[in-house]
mmCIF file of C-alpha atoms and ligand atoms in Angstrom:
data_model
loop_
_atom_site.group_PDB
_atom_site.id
_atom_site.type_symbol
_atom_site.label_atom_id
_atom_site.label_comp_id
_atom_site.label_asym_id
_atom_site.label_seq_id
_atom_site.Cartn_x
_atom_site.Cartn_y
_atom_site.Cartn_z
ATOM 1 C CA MET A 278 99.035 103.811 114.528
ATOM 2 C CA SER A 279 96.760 101.982 116.918
ATOM 3 C CA ALA A 280 94.571 99.179 115.596
ATOM 4 C CA ASN A 281 92.465 99.131 118.763
ATOM 5 C CA HIS A 282 89.702 101.319 117.434
ATOM 6 C CA LEU A 283 89.471 99.687 114.019
ATOM 7 C CA MET A 284 86.941 96.930 113.484
ATOM 8 C CA GLY A 285 88.984 93.775 113.310
ATOM 9 C CA VAL A 286 87.876 92.531 109.905
ATOM 10 C CA TYR A 287 91.207 92.649 108.057
ATOM 11 C CA ASN A 288 94.197 90.356 108.266
ATOM 12 C CA ARG A 289 96.706 93.101 107.531
ATOM 13 C CA ALA A 290 100.339 92.638 106.541
ATOM 14 C CA PRO A 291 102.808 94.313 108.908
ATOM 15 C CA LEU A 292 103.659 97.009 106.387
ATOM 16 C CA GLU A 293 102.725 100.668 106.702
ATOM 17 C CA VAL A 294 102.802 102.197 103.255
ATOM 18 C CA ASP A 295 103.813 105.829 103.019
ATOM 19 C CA ARG A 296 103.907 106.723 99.320
ATOM 20 C CA GLY A 297 103.940 105.306 95.835
ATOM 21 C CA LEU A 298 105.122 106.107 92.336
ATOM 22 C CA GLY A 299 104.440 103.932 89.317
ATOM 23 C CA ALA A 300 104.983 100.296 90.298
ATOM 24 C CA ARG A 301 106.940 101.284 93.467
ATOM 25 C CA LEU A 302 105.769 101.647 97.030
ATOM 26 C CA TRP A 303 107.761 102.958 99.969
ATOM 27 C CA ALA A 304 107.091 101.949 103.553
ATOM 28 C CA LYS A 305 107.296 104.433 106.423
ATOM 29 C CA ASP A 306 110.750 103.051 107.285
ATOM 30 C CA GLY A 307 111.947 103.869 103.748
ATOM 31 C CA THR A 308 111.997 100.305 102.365
ATOM 32 C CA GLU A 309 111.162 100.220 98.647
ATOM 33 C CA TYR A 310 108.837 97.541 97.238
ATOM 34 C CA LEU A 311 107.907 96.408 93.744
ATOM 35 C CA ASP A 312 104.123 96.464 93.775
ATOM 36 C CA CYS A 313 102.523 93.537 91.954
ATOM 37 C CA VAL A 314 99.278 93.917 93.920
ATOM 38 C CA SER A 315 98.190 97.355 92.620
ATOM 39 C CA GLY A 316 95.569 97.724 95.336
ATOM 40 C CA ILE A 317 94.207 94.368 94.109
ATOM 41 C CA SER A 318 93.824 95.364 90.478
ATOM 42 C CA THR A 319 92.881 98.955 91.310
ATOM 43 C CA ASN A 320 95.961 101.143 90.760
ATOM 44 C CA ALA A 321 96.015 99.912 87.170
ATOM 45 C CA LEU A 322 98.076 102.879 85.993
ATOM 46 C CA GLY A 323 100.500 102.663 88.908
ATOM 47 C CA HIS A 324 100.724 105.081 91.810
ATOM 48 C CA ALA A 325 100.565 108.866 91.405
ATOM 49 C CA HIS A 326 100.059 108.743 87.641
ATOM 50 C CA PRO A 327 100.543 112.365 86.495
ATOM 51 C CA VAL A 328 97.341 112.475 84.416
ATOM 52 C CA LEU A 329 95.261 111.278 87.377
ATOM 53 C CA VAL A 330 97.010 113.568 89.854
ATOM 54 C CA GLN A 331 96.269 116.532 87.584
ATOM 55 C CA ALA A 332 92.628 115.479 87.175
ATOM 56 C CA VAL A 333 92.162 115.347 90.973
ATOM 57 C CA LYS A 334 93.872 118.713 91.483
ATOM 58 C CA ASP A 335 91.897 120.485 88.775
ATOM 59 C CA GLN A 336 88.543 119.134 89.939
ATOM 60 C CA ALA A 337 89.313 119.594 93.654
ATOM 61 C CA GLU A 338 89.600 123.334 93.062
ATOM 62 C CA LYS A 339 86.285 123.479 91.231
ATOM 63 C CA LEU A 340 83.607 121.241 92.741
ATOM 64 C CA TRP A 341 83.588 118.096 94.907
ATOM 65 C CA HIS A 342 79.989 117.253 95.476
ATOM 66 C CA VAL A 343 76.505 118.389 94.622
ATOM 67 C CA SER A 344 73.824 115.695 94.465
ATOM 68 C CA ASN A 345 72.236 113.493 91.876
ATOM 69 C CA ILE A 346 69.210 115.768 92.019
ATOM 70 C CA PHE A 347 71.312 117.953 89.679
ATOM 71 C CA LYS A 348 73.275 117.278 86.503
ATOM 72 C CA ILE A 349 76.758 116.308 87.616
ATOM 73 C CA PRO A 350 79.789 117.484 85.679
ATOM 74 C CA GLY A 351 81.519 114.603 83.946
ATOM 75 C CA GLN A 352 78.825 111.934 84.397
ATOM 76 C CA GLU A 353 77.426 112.146 80.900
ATOM 77 C CA GLU A 354 80.887 112.278 79.292
ATOM 78 C CA LEU A 355 82.166 109.229 81.186
ATOM 79 C CA ALA A 356 78.926 107.341 80.511
ATOM 80 C CA ASP A 357 79.244 108.239 76.796
ATOM 81 C CA ASP A 358 82.804 106.960 76.733
ATOM 82 C CA LEU A 359 81.945 103.718 78.573
ATOM 83 C CA CYS A 360 79.009 103.048 76.250
ATOM 84 C CA ALA A 361 80.991 103.902 73.108
ATOM 85 C CA LYS A 362 83.600 101.332 74.145
ATOM 86 C CA SER A 363 81.299 98.565 75.366
ATOM 87 C CA PHE A 364 78.025 96.721 74.723
ATOM 88 C CA ALA A 365 76.165 99.096 77.056
ATOM 89 C CA ASP A 366 73.609 101.815 76.399
ATOM 90 C CA VAL A 367 73.236 103.143 79.947
ATOM 91 C CA VAL A 368 75.335 103.491 83.098
ATOM 92 C CA PHE A 369 74.684 103.931 86.828
ATOM 93 C CA PHE A 370 77.690 105.223 88.797
ATOM 94 C CA THR A 371 78.625 103.840 92.212
ATOM 95 C CA ASN A 372 81.465 104.185 94.704
ATOM 96 C CA SER A 373 82.596 100.565 94.746
ATOM 97 C CA GLY A 374 82.445 97.175 93.097
ATOM 98 C CA THR A 375 79.944 95.713 95.507
ATOM 99 C CA GLU A 376 77.571 98.634 94.882
ATOM 100 C CA ALA A 377 77.960 98.120 91.135
ATOM 101 C CA MET A 378 77.019 94.469 91.683
ATOM 102 C CA GLU A 379 74.069 95.466 93.863
ATOM 103 C CA CYS A 380 72.802 97.664 91.047
ATOM 104 C CA ALA A 381 73.378 94.846 88.530
ATOM 105 C CA LEU A 382 71.325 92.379 90.608
ATOM 106 C CA LYS A 383 68.533 94.885 91.167
ATOM 107 C CA THR A 384 68.512 95.835 87.472
ATOM 108 C CA ALA A 385 68.057 92.170 86.512
ATOM 109 C CA ARG A 386 65.144 91.591 88.865
ATOM 110 C CA ARG A 387 63.471 94.863 87.902
ATOM 111 C CA TYR A 388 63.765 93.910 84.230
ATOM 112 C CA HIS A 389 61.600 90.830 84.681
ATOM 113 C CA PHE A 390 59.258 92.659 87.073
ATOM 114 C CA ALA A 391 58.743 95.475 84.582
ATOM 115 C CA ASN A 392 58.266 93.019 81.734
ATOM 116 C CA GLY A 393 55.433 91.105 83.337
ATOM 117 C CA ALA A 394 57.347 88.231 84.948
ATOM 118 C CA PRO A 395 57.772 89.192 88.638
ATOM 119 C CA GLU A 396 58.174 85.508 89.522
ATOM 120 C CA ARG A 397 61.569 85.443 87.779
ATOM 121 C CA ILE A 398 63.735 86.199 90.813
ATOM 122 C CA ASP A 399 66.255 83.326 90.831
ATOM 123 C CA ILE A 400 69.876 84.383 90.434
ATOM 124 C CA PHE A 401 72.589 81.771 89.904
ATOM 125 C CA GLY A 402 76.231 82.326 90.807
ATOM 126 C CA PHE A 403 79.209 79.969 91.025
ATOM 127 C CA ASP A 404 81.542 78.572 93.623
ATOM 128 C CA GLY A 405 84.866 80.405 93.812
ATOM 129 C CA SER A 406 83.276 83.674 92.773
ATOM 130 C CA PHE A 407 83.494 86.942 94.655
ATOM 131 C CA HIS A 408 81.180 89.876 94.107
ATOM 132 C CA GLY A 409 81.771 92.048 97.183
ATOM 133 C CA ARG A 410 80.332 92.329 100.678
ATOM 134 C CA THR A 411 76.815 93.741 100.513
ATOM 135 C CA TYR A 412 74.016 91.283 101.273
ATOM 136 C CA GLY A 413 73.206 90.970 97.564
ATOM 137 C CA ALA A 414 76.843 90.378 96.643
ATOM 138 C CA ILE A 415 77.559 87.790 99.348
ATOM 139 C CA ASN A 416 74.367 85.927 98.480
ATOM 140 C CA ALA A 417 75.171 86.006 94.760
ATOM 141 C CA ALA A 418 78.586 84.431 95.365
ATOM 142 C CA ALA A 419 77.191 82.253 98.188
ATOM 143 C CA ASN A 420 80.634 81.504 99.573
ATOM 144 C CA PRO A 421 79.969 80.148 103.095
ATOM 145 C CA SER A 422 82.954 81.983 104.573
ATOM 146 C CA TYR A 423 81.335 85.309 103.633
ATOM 147 C CA THR A 424 77.696 84.456 104.391
ATOM 148 C CA GLU A 425 78.098 82.589 107.697
ATOM 149 C CA GLY A 426 76.534 84.400 110.622
ATOM 150 C CA PHE A 427 74.672 86.924 108.519
ATOM 151 C CA GLY A 428 71.244 85.381 108.792
ATOM 152 C CA PRO A 429 69.301 83.164 106.422
ATOM 153 C CA PRO A 430 70.298 83.026 102.766
ATOM 154 C CA MET A 431 68.443 85.618 100.720
ATOM 155 C CA GLN A 432 65.544 84.186 98.782
ATOM 156 C CA GLY A 433 66.198 83.451 95.135
ATOM 157 C CA PHE A 434 70.001 83.187 95.273
ATOM 158 C CA HIS A 435 71.625 79.886 94.311
ATOM 159 C CA GLN A 436 75.162 78.652 93.867
ATOM 160 C CA LEU A 437 76.209 76.260 91.116
ATOM 161 C CA VAL A 438 79.430 74.305 90.771
ATOM 162 C CA TRP A 439 81.669 76.183 88.328
ATOM 163 C CA GLY A 440 81.827 74.104 85.146
ATOM 164 C CA ASP A 441 78.734 71.949 85.879
ATOM 165 C CA LYS A 442 77.081 72.483 82.495
ATOM 166 C CA GLU A 443 74.122 70.210 83.170
ATOM 167 C CA ALA A 444 73.125 72.072 86.336
ATOM 168 C CA LEU A 445 73.596 75.396 84.584
ATOM 169 C CA GLU A 446 71.401 74.359 81.676
ATOM 170 C CA ALA A 447 68.662 73.343 84.125
ATOM 171 C CA ALA A 448 69.028 76.745 85.800
ATOM 172 C CA PHE A 449 68.698 78.553 82.459
ATOM 173 C CA ARG A 450 65.591 76.550 81.591
ATOM 174 C CA SER A 451 63.795 77.089 84.905
ATOM 175 C CA PRO A 452 60.814 79.449 84.412
ATOM 176 C CA THR A 453 61.682 81.446 87.540
ATOM 177 C CA THR A 454 65.280 82.191 86.595
ATOM 178 C CA CYS A 455 66.161 85.866 86.462
ATOM 179 C CA ALA A 456 69.913 85.964 85.803
ATOM 180 C CA VAL A 457 73.212 84.131 85.796
ATOM 181 C CA VAL A 458 76.137 86.045 87.280
ATOM 182 C CA LEU A 459 79.825 85.347 86.862
ATOM 183 C CA GLU A 460 83.310 86.761 86.619
ATOM 184 C CA PRO A 461 84.660 85.775 83.170
ATOM 185 C CA VAL A 462 88.003 85.407 84.965
ATOM 186 C CA GLN A 463 87.645 84.780 88.692
ATOM 187 C CA GLY A 464 89.851 87.018 90.814
ATOM 188 C CA GLU A 465 89.665 86.216 94.528
ATOM 189 C CA GLY A 466 88.754 82.598 93.759
ATOM 190 C CA GLY A 467 92.193 81.883 92.291
ATOM 191 C CA CYS A 468 92.259 83.252 88.730
ATOM 192 C CA ARG A 469 90.055 80.579 87.135
ATOM 193 C CA VAL A 470 89.343 81.424 83.498
ATOM 194 C CA THR A 471 85.896 80.555 82.116
ATOM 195 C CA PRO A 472 86.578 78.966 78.692
ATOM 196 C CA ASP A 473 85.458 81.077 75.695
ATOM 197 C CA GLU A 474 83.372 78.207 74.339
ATOM 198 C CA TYR A 475 81.491 77.958 77.646
ATOM 199 C CA LEU A 476 80.810 81.721 77.686
ATOM 200 C CA ARG A 477 79.461 81.550 74.128
ATOM 201 C CA TRP A 478 77.175 78.687 75.122
ATOM 202 C CA MET A 479 75.951 80.712 78.116
ATOM 203 C CA ARG A 480 75.118 83.636 75.828
ATOM 204 C CA GLN A 481 73.206 81.289 73.536
ATOM 205 C CA MET A 482 71.270 79.797 76.463
ATOM 206 C CA ALA A 483 70.481 83.261 77.838
ATOM 207 C CA ASP A 484 69.132 84.388 74.468
ATOM 208 C CA GLU A 485 67.020 81.267 74.169
ATOM 209 C CA THR A 486 65.521 81.463 77.656
ATOM 210 C CA GLY A 487 65.295 85.214 78.314
ATOM 211 C CA VAL A 488 67.634 84.903 81.311
ATOM 212 C CA LEU A 489 69.921 87.908 81.762
ATOM 213 C CA LEU A 490 73.676 87.467 81.750
ATOM 214 C CA ILE A 491 75.475 89.580 84.356
ATOM 215 C CA PHE A 492 79.260 89.785 84.156
ATOM 216 C CA ASP A 493 81.278 90.973 87.107
ATOM 217 C CA GLU A 494 84.326 92.616 85.558
ATOM 218 C CA VAL A 495 85.174 94.596 88.673
ATOM 219 C CA GLN A 496 88.578 92.903 88.785
ATOM 220 C CA CYS A 497 89.098 91.413 85.309
ATOM 221 C CA GLY A 498 87.777 94.346 83.248
ATOM 222 C CA MET A 499 89.340 97.566 81.966
ATOM 223 C CA GLY A 500 92.281 96.068 80.145
ATOM 224 C CA ARG A 501 93.540 93.687 82.817
ATOM 225 C CA THR A 502 93.181 90.530 80.678
ATOM 226 C CA GLY A 503 94.633 92.082 77.510
ATOM 227 C CA LYS A 504 91.337 93.253 76.045
ATOM 228 C CA LEU A 505 89.358 96.202 77.382
ATOM 229 C CA TRP A 506 86.685 93.764 78.641
ATOM 230 C CA ALA A 507 87.461 90.166 79.576
ATOM 231 C CA HIS A 508 84.341 88.905 77.755
ATOM 232 C CA GLU A 509 85.696 90.238 74.453
ATOM 233 C CA TRP A 510 87.997 87.201 74.267
ATOM 234 C CA ALA A 511 84.888 85.054 73.742
ATOM 235 C CA GLY A 512 83.328 87.467 71.247
ATOM 236 C CA ILE A 513 80.124 87.789 73.280
ATOM 237 C CA GLU A 514 78.467 90.472 75.394
ATOM 238 C CA PRO A 515 76.576 90.466 78.685
ATOM 239 C CA ASP A 516 73.254 92.222 79.316
ATOM 240 C CA ILE A 517 74.538 93.858 82.490
ATOM 241 C CA MET A 518 78.090 94.375 83.768
ATOM 242 C CA ALA A 519 79.589 95.609 87.038
ATOM 243 C CA ILE A 520 82.912 97.430 86.976
ATOM 244 C CA ALA A 521 84.956 99.378 89.558
ATOM 245 C CA LYS A 522 88.562 99.069 90.819
ATOM 246 C CA ALA A 523 90.703 100.240 87.842
ATOM 247 C CA LEU A 524 87.969 102.593 86.637
ATOM 248 C CA GLY A 525 89.187 105.264 89.073
ATOM 249 C CA GLY A 526 92.850 104.201 89.050
ATOM 250 C CA GLY A 527 92.719 104.169 92.861
ATOM 251 C CA PHE A 528 89.942 106.704 93.412
ATOM 252 C CA PRO A 529 86.640 105.065 94.434
ATOM 253 C CA VAL A 530 84.491 104.781 91.308
ATOM 254 C CA GLY A 531 82.262 101.946 90.167
ATOM 255 C CA ALA A 532 79.589 101.535 87.548
ATOM 256 C CA CYS A 533 76.800 99.254 86.474
ATOM 257 C CA LEU A 534 76.498 99.087 82.690
ATOM 258 C CA ALA A 535 73.461 97.707 80.887
ATOM 259 C CA THR A 536 71.653 97.545 77.591
ATOM 260 C CA THR A 537 68.557 99.725 77.244
ATOM 261 C CA LYS A 538 66.459 96.563 77.296
ATOM 262 C CA ALA A 539 68.034 95.114 80.471
ATOM 263 C CA ALA A 540 67.713 98.470 82.233
ATOM 264 C CA SER A 541 64.070 98.929 81.241
ATOM 265 C CA GLY A 542 62.886 98.496 84.839
ATOM 266 C CA MET A 543 65.283 101.091 86.271
ATOM 267 C CA THR A 544 62.954 104.055 86.267
ATOM 268 C CA VAL A 545 62.897 107.241 88.355
ATOM 269 C CA GLY A 546 63.123 106.555 92.079
ATOM 270 C CA VAL A 547 63.934 102.831 92.030
ATOM 271 C CA HIS A 548 67.645 103.237 92.782
ATOM 272 C CA GLY A 549 70.092 105.948 93.770
ATOM 273 C CA SER A 550 73.233 107.011 95.615
ATOM 274 C CA THR A 551 74.410 110.134 97.424
ATOM 275 C CA PHE A 552 78.046 109.920 96.384
ATOM 276 C CA GLY A 553 77.812 107.742 93.267
ATOM 277 C CA GLY A 554 78.998 109.671 90.229
ATOM 278 C CA ASN A 555 80.270 112.698 92.187
ATOM 279 C CA PRO A 556 82.282 115.318 90.281
ATOM 280 C CA LEU A 557 85.676 114.273 91.710
ATOM 281 C CA ALA A 558 85.062 110.610 90.906
ATOM 282 C CA MET A 559 83.931 111.491 87.395
ATOM 283 C CA ALA A 560 86.979 113.657 86.713
ATOM 284 C CA VAL A 561 89.367 110.892 87.786
ATOM 285 C CA GLY A 562 87.265 108.177 86.124
ATOM 286 C CA LYS A 563 87.347 110.028 82.813
ATOM 287 C CA ALA A 564 91.110 110.454 83.041
ATOM 288 C CA ALA A 565 91.753 106.856 84.127
ATOM 289 C CA PHE A 566 89.407 105.236 81.619
ATOM 290 C CA GLY A 567 90.890 107.418 78.888
ATOM 291 C CA GLU A 568 94.371 106.064 79.678
ATOM 292 C CA LEU A 569 93.263 102.459 80.258
ATOM 293 C CA SER A 570 91.371 102.211 76.990
ATOM 294 C CA LYS A 571 94.267 103.492 74.857
ATOM 295 C CA PRO A 572 95.449 100.827 72.392
ATOM 296 C CA GLU A 573 99.022 101.241 73.656
ATOM 297 C CA THR A 574 97.947 100.393 77.246
ATOM 298 C CA ILE A 575 96.223 97.216 76.070
ATOM 299 C CA ALA A 576 99.176 96.339 73.811
ATOM 300 C CA ASN A 577 101.518 96.696 76.790
ATOM 301 C CA VAL A 578 99.355 94.303 78.831
ATOM 302 C CA ASN A 579 99.663 91.653 76.133
ATOM 303 C CA GLU A 580 103.400 92.156 75.685
ATOM 304 C CA ILE A 581 104.219 92.063 79.403
ATOM 305 C CA ALA A 582 101.756 89.234 80.075
ATOM 306 C CA GLY A 583 103.373 87.157 77.302
ATOM 307 C CA TYR A 584 106.802 87.673 78.836
ATOM 308 C CA LEU A 585 105.625 86.948 82.389
ATOM 309 C CA LYS A 586 103.692 83.854 81.386
ATOM 310 C CA GLN A 587 106.688 82.361 79.598
ATOM 311 C CA GLN A 588 108.995 83.129 82.524
ATOM 312 C CA LEU A 589 106.513 81.861 85.108
ATOM 313 C CA HIS A 590 106.137 78.555 83.269
ATOM 314 C CA GLY A 591 109.941 78.352 83.390
ATOM 315 C CA LEU A 592 109.867 78.917 87.158
ATOM 316 C CA LYS A 593 107.193 76.242 87.512
ATOM 317 C CA GLU A 594 109.490 73.766 85.707
ATOM 318 C CA ARG A 595 112.410 74.669 87.962
ATOM 319 C CA PHE A 596 110.423 74.820 91.204
ATOM 320 C CA PRO A 597 107.768 72.086 90.960
ATOM 321 C CA ASP A 598 107.942 71.843 94.748
ATOM 322 C CA ILE A 599 106.790 75.496 94.998
ATOM 323 C CA ILE A 600 104.631 76.290 91.922
ATOM 324 C CA VAL A 601 102.154 73.733 90.606
ATOM 325 C CA ASP A 602 100.082 75.817 88.215
ATOM 326 C CA VAL A 603 100.250 79.097 86.297
ATOM 327 C CA ARG A 604 96.784 80.401 85.442
ATOM 328 C CA GLY A 605 94.755 83.491 84.659
ATOM 329 C CA LYS A 606 94.648 85.808 81.696
ATOM 330 C CA GLY A 607 96.734 88.849 80.761
ATOM 331 C CA LEU A 608 98.021 90.569 83.904
ATOM 332 C CA LEU A 609 95.563 88.759 86.176
ATOM 333 C CA ILE A 610 97.953 85.928 86.919
ATOM 334 C CA GLY A 611 97.587 83.190 89.508
ATOM 335 C CA LEU A 612 100.307 80.884 90.769
ATOM 336 C CA LYS A 613 98.981 77.866 92.611
ATOM 337 C CA LEU A 614 101.545 77.002 95.253
ATOM 338 C CA VAL A 615 102.596 73.986 97.272
ATOM 339 C CA PRO A 616 103.655 75.968 100.358
ATOM 340 C CA ASN A 617 101.042 78.059 102.138
ATOM 341 C CA ASN A 618 100.292 81.084 99.956
ATOM 342 C CA ARG A 619 100.153 83.531 102.891
ATOM 343 C CA GLU A 620 103.561 82.435 104.124
ATOM 344 C CA PHE A 621 104.963 82.759 100.611
ATOM 345 C CA MET A 622 103.509 86.272 100.270
ATOM 346 C CA GLY A 623 105.149 87.269 103.554
ATOM 347 C CA LEU A 624 108.451 85.819 102.439
ATOM 348 C CA ALA A 625 108.356 87.575 99.040
ATOM 349 C CA ARG A 626 107.539 90.833 100.843
ATOM 350 C CA ASP A 627 110.090 90.658 103.640
ATOM 351 C CA GLU A 628 112.987 88.953 101.860
ATOM 352 C CA GLN A 629 112.574 90.214 98.284
ATOM 353 C CA GLN A 630 110.513 93.402 98.683
ATOM 354 C CA LEU A 631 108.058 92.010 96.156
ATOM 355 C CA LEU A 632 104.354 92.511 96.871
ATOM 356 C CA VAL A 633 101.949 89.880 95.536
ATOM 357 C CA ALA A 634 98.308 89.255 96.499
ATOM 358 C CA GLY A 635 96.682 86.148 97.907
ATOM 359 C CA GLY A 636 93.876 84.198 96.290
ATOM 360 C CA GLY A 637 91.679 81.139 96.654
ATOM 361 C CA ASP A 638 92.898 77.608 95.967
ATOM 362 C CA ASN A 639 96.253 78.438 97.632
ATOM 363 C CA CYS A 640 97.179 80.867 94.852
ATOM 364 C CA VAL A 641 99.163 84.048 94.892
ATOM 365 C CA ARG A 642 98.057 86.638 92.379
ATOM 366 C CA ILE A 643 100.388 88.794 90.346
ATOM 367 C CA LEU A 644 98.476 91.976 89.518
ATOM 368 C CA PRO A 645 100.970 94.612 88.400
ATOM 369 C CA PRO A 646 99.949 97.964 86.941
ATOM 370 C CA LEU A 647 98.977 97.645 83.275
ATOM 371 C CA ASN A 648 101.778 100.023 82.280
ATOM 372 C CA LEU A 649 104.516 97.892 83.869
ATOM 373 C CA SER A 650 107.737 98.141 81.858
ATOM 374 C CA LEU A 651 109.689 95.151 80.587
ATOM 375 C CA ASP A 652 112.545 96.061 82.965
ATOM 376 C CA GLU A 653 110.131 95.986 85.897
ATOM 377 C CA ALA A 654 108.664 92.687 84.707
ATOM 378 C CA GLN A 655 112.179 91.223 84.564
ATOM 379 C CA GLU A 656 112.832 92.515 88.051
ATOM 380 C CA ALA A 657 109.582 90.913 89.284
ATOM 381 C CA ILE A 658 110.696 87.562 87.872
ATOM 382 C CA ARG A 659 114.156 87.861 89.460
ATOM 383 C CA ARG A 660 112.608 88.606 92.833
ATOM 384 C CA LEU A 661 110.060 85.815 92.470
ATOM 385 C CA GLU A 662 112.774 83.356 91.521
ATOM 386 C CA ALA A 663 114.793 84.348 94.597
ATOM 387 C CA ALA A 664 111.631 84.002 96.714
ATOM 388 C CA CYS A 665 111.138 80.469 95.353
ATOM 389 C CA GLU A 666 114.750 79.587 96.278
ATOM 390 C CA ILE A 667 114.231 80.853 99.821
ATOM 391 C CA ALA A 668 110.822 79.163 100.075
ATOM 392 C CA ARG A 669 112.510 75.872 99.200
ATOM 393 C CA THR A 670 114.486 75.973 102.431
ATOM 394 C CA LYS A 671 112.227 78.018 104.676
ATOM 395 C CA LEU A 672 108.777 76.741 103.711
ATOM 396 C CA ALA A 673 109.642 73.077 103.030
ATOM 397 C CA THR A 674 106.459 71.032 103.328
HETATM 398 N N1 PLP B 764 83.624 91.858 92.312
HETATM 399 C C1 PLP B 764 84.871 91.405 92.150
HETATM 400 C C2 PLP B 764 85.172 90.447 91.032
HETATM 401 C C3 PLP B 764 85.891 91.802 93.017
HETATM 402 O O1 PLP B 764 87.118 91.325 92.870
HETATM 403 C C4 PLP B 764 85.567 92.716 94.056
HETATM 404 C C5 PLP B 764 86.595 93.141 95.024
HETATM 405 O O2 PLP B 764 87.617 92.548 95.194
HETATM 406 C C6 PLP B 764 84.254 93.167 94.171
HETATM 407 C C7 PLP B 764 83.300 92.728 93.281
HETATM 408 C C8 PLP B 764 83.863 94.121 95.256
HETATM 409 O O3 PLP B 764 84.413 95.363 95.021
HETATM 410 P P1 PLP B 764 84.549 96.427 96.217
HETATM 411 O O4 PLP B 764 85.527 95.869 97.179
HETATM 412 O O5 PLP B 764 85.012 97.681 95.512
HETATM 413 O O6 PLP B 764 83.204 96.585 96.800
#
């Protein structure tokens, strides 16, 4: 494979993956890996899950694409299922997380526009957040490393310090505020968990001020935290929510979910997509969401997460020179490291055939499939422990 004709935007690991099954990946040279990245929270049912494989095969023989000018097979059923199992009344299907976020941001602004307050355009996000790479998404997260060089900041987007309640209250109370957007559990930013109490207060403030609450559950939703939606832990609901990643189990599917009220400005012609909600994506999405939302899938997340958390705290005690914090929720786990996280990831990969993801704040993320077995979880801990031992000598700071 030559990288010469690929745009150089990725810092890729020197590993060419050939095939996968469950929580295993095999490189072209035959080396077997335990996959605790899952396509960054995407292959939530593992690789080549038989139900998903069958769904792709069956649909591929019938119909791939028509256009949203027609009724698309599967869209209404998947939307029904998503709404039955969430706060939402309506759904717009996309191909990715960033498109789901784009729709969420546009839905929020159109809501105020359609309800006689076009001046309410201000959208507040938080440091450490990640919402994708479209202009709307990079401006909503306002992380300088993603916005630099892409022109002036988009009007009406503001970043707050995560946890600065005073600043957030002022934002809620401003008459031009449209929406507040956050990941209930930050993914890329290093697995920071927004406390339940804080989320409940945000809901209260939003209700009081008419500001819309947008949750980005692209990474933390669909069972990953041990509830179907991460916000369920706080017992509150957003007005609008972006999801993607696990929704297609590895096939590109995203969605923007909203209440009828929040979506009241999204009328004919104001938004659209050629591929969003195509028949193949809907067939796989229905199959994947069906599996992900099963009580036994969610129960497995909690069981395996409980085991991993306990073991990881043990490793932190034994390797305080390597691991300084264990954070996250469910199977969205962050380990804040002393040695450089990228070097540690490389070491775990090359010396222990364990794949983990990077994250902000010098974290590595452990994002196994939600159906990981206890045996596989034990194996992950053994490999991680061995990686910590090696890191002690090789990555001494
Ligand atoms: N939002 C969150 C929380 C994410 O983690 C991501 C991707 O990592 C996105 C949005 C963007 O999703 P996509 O890469 O599918 O556009």
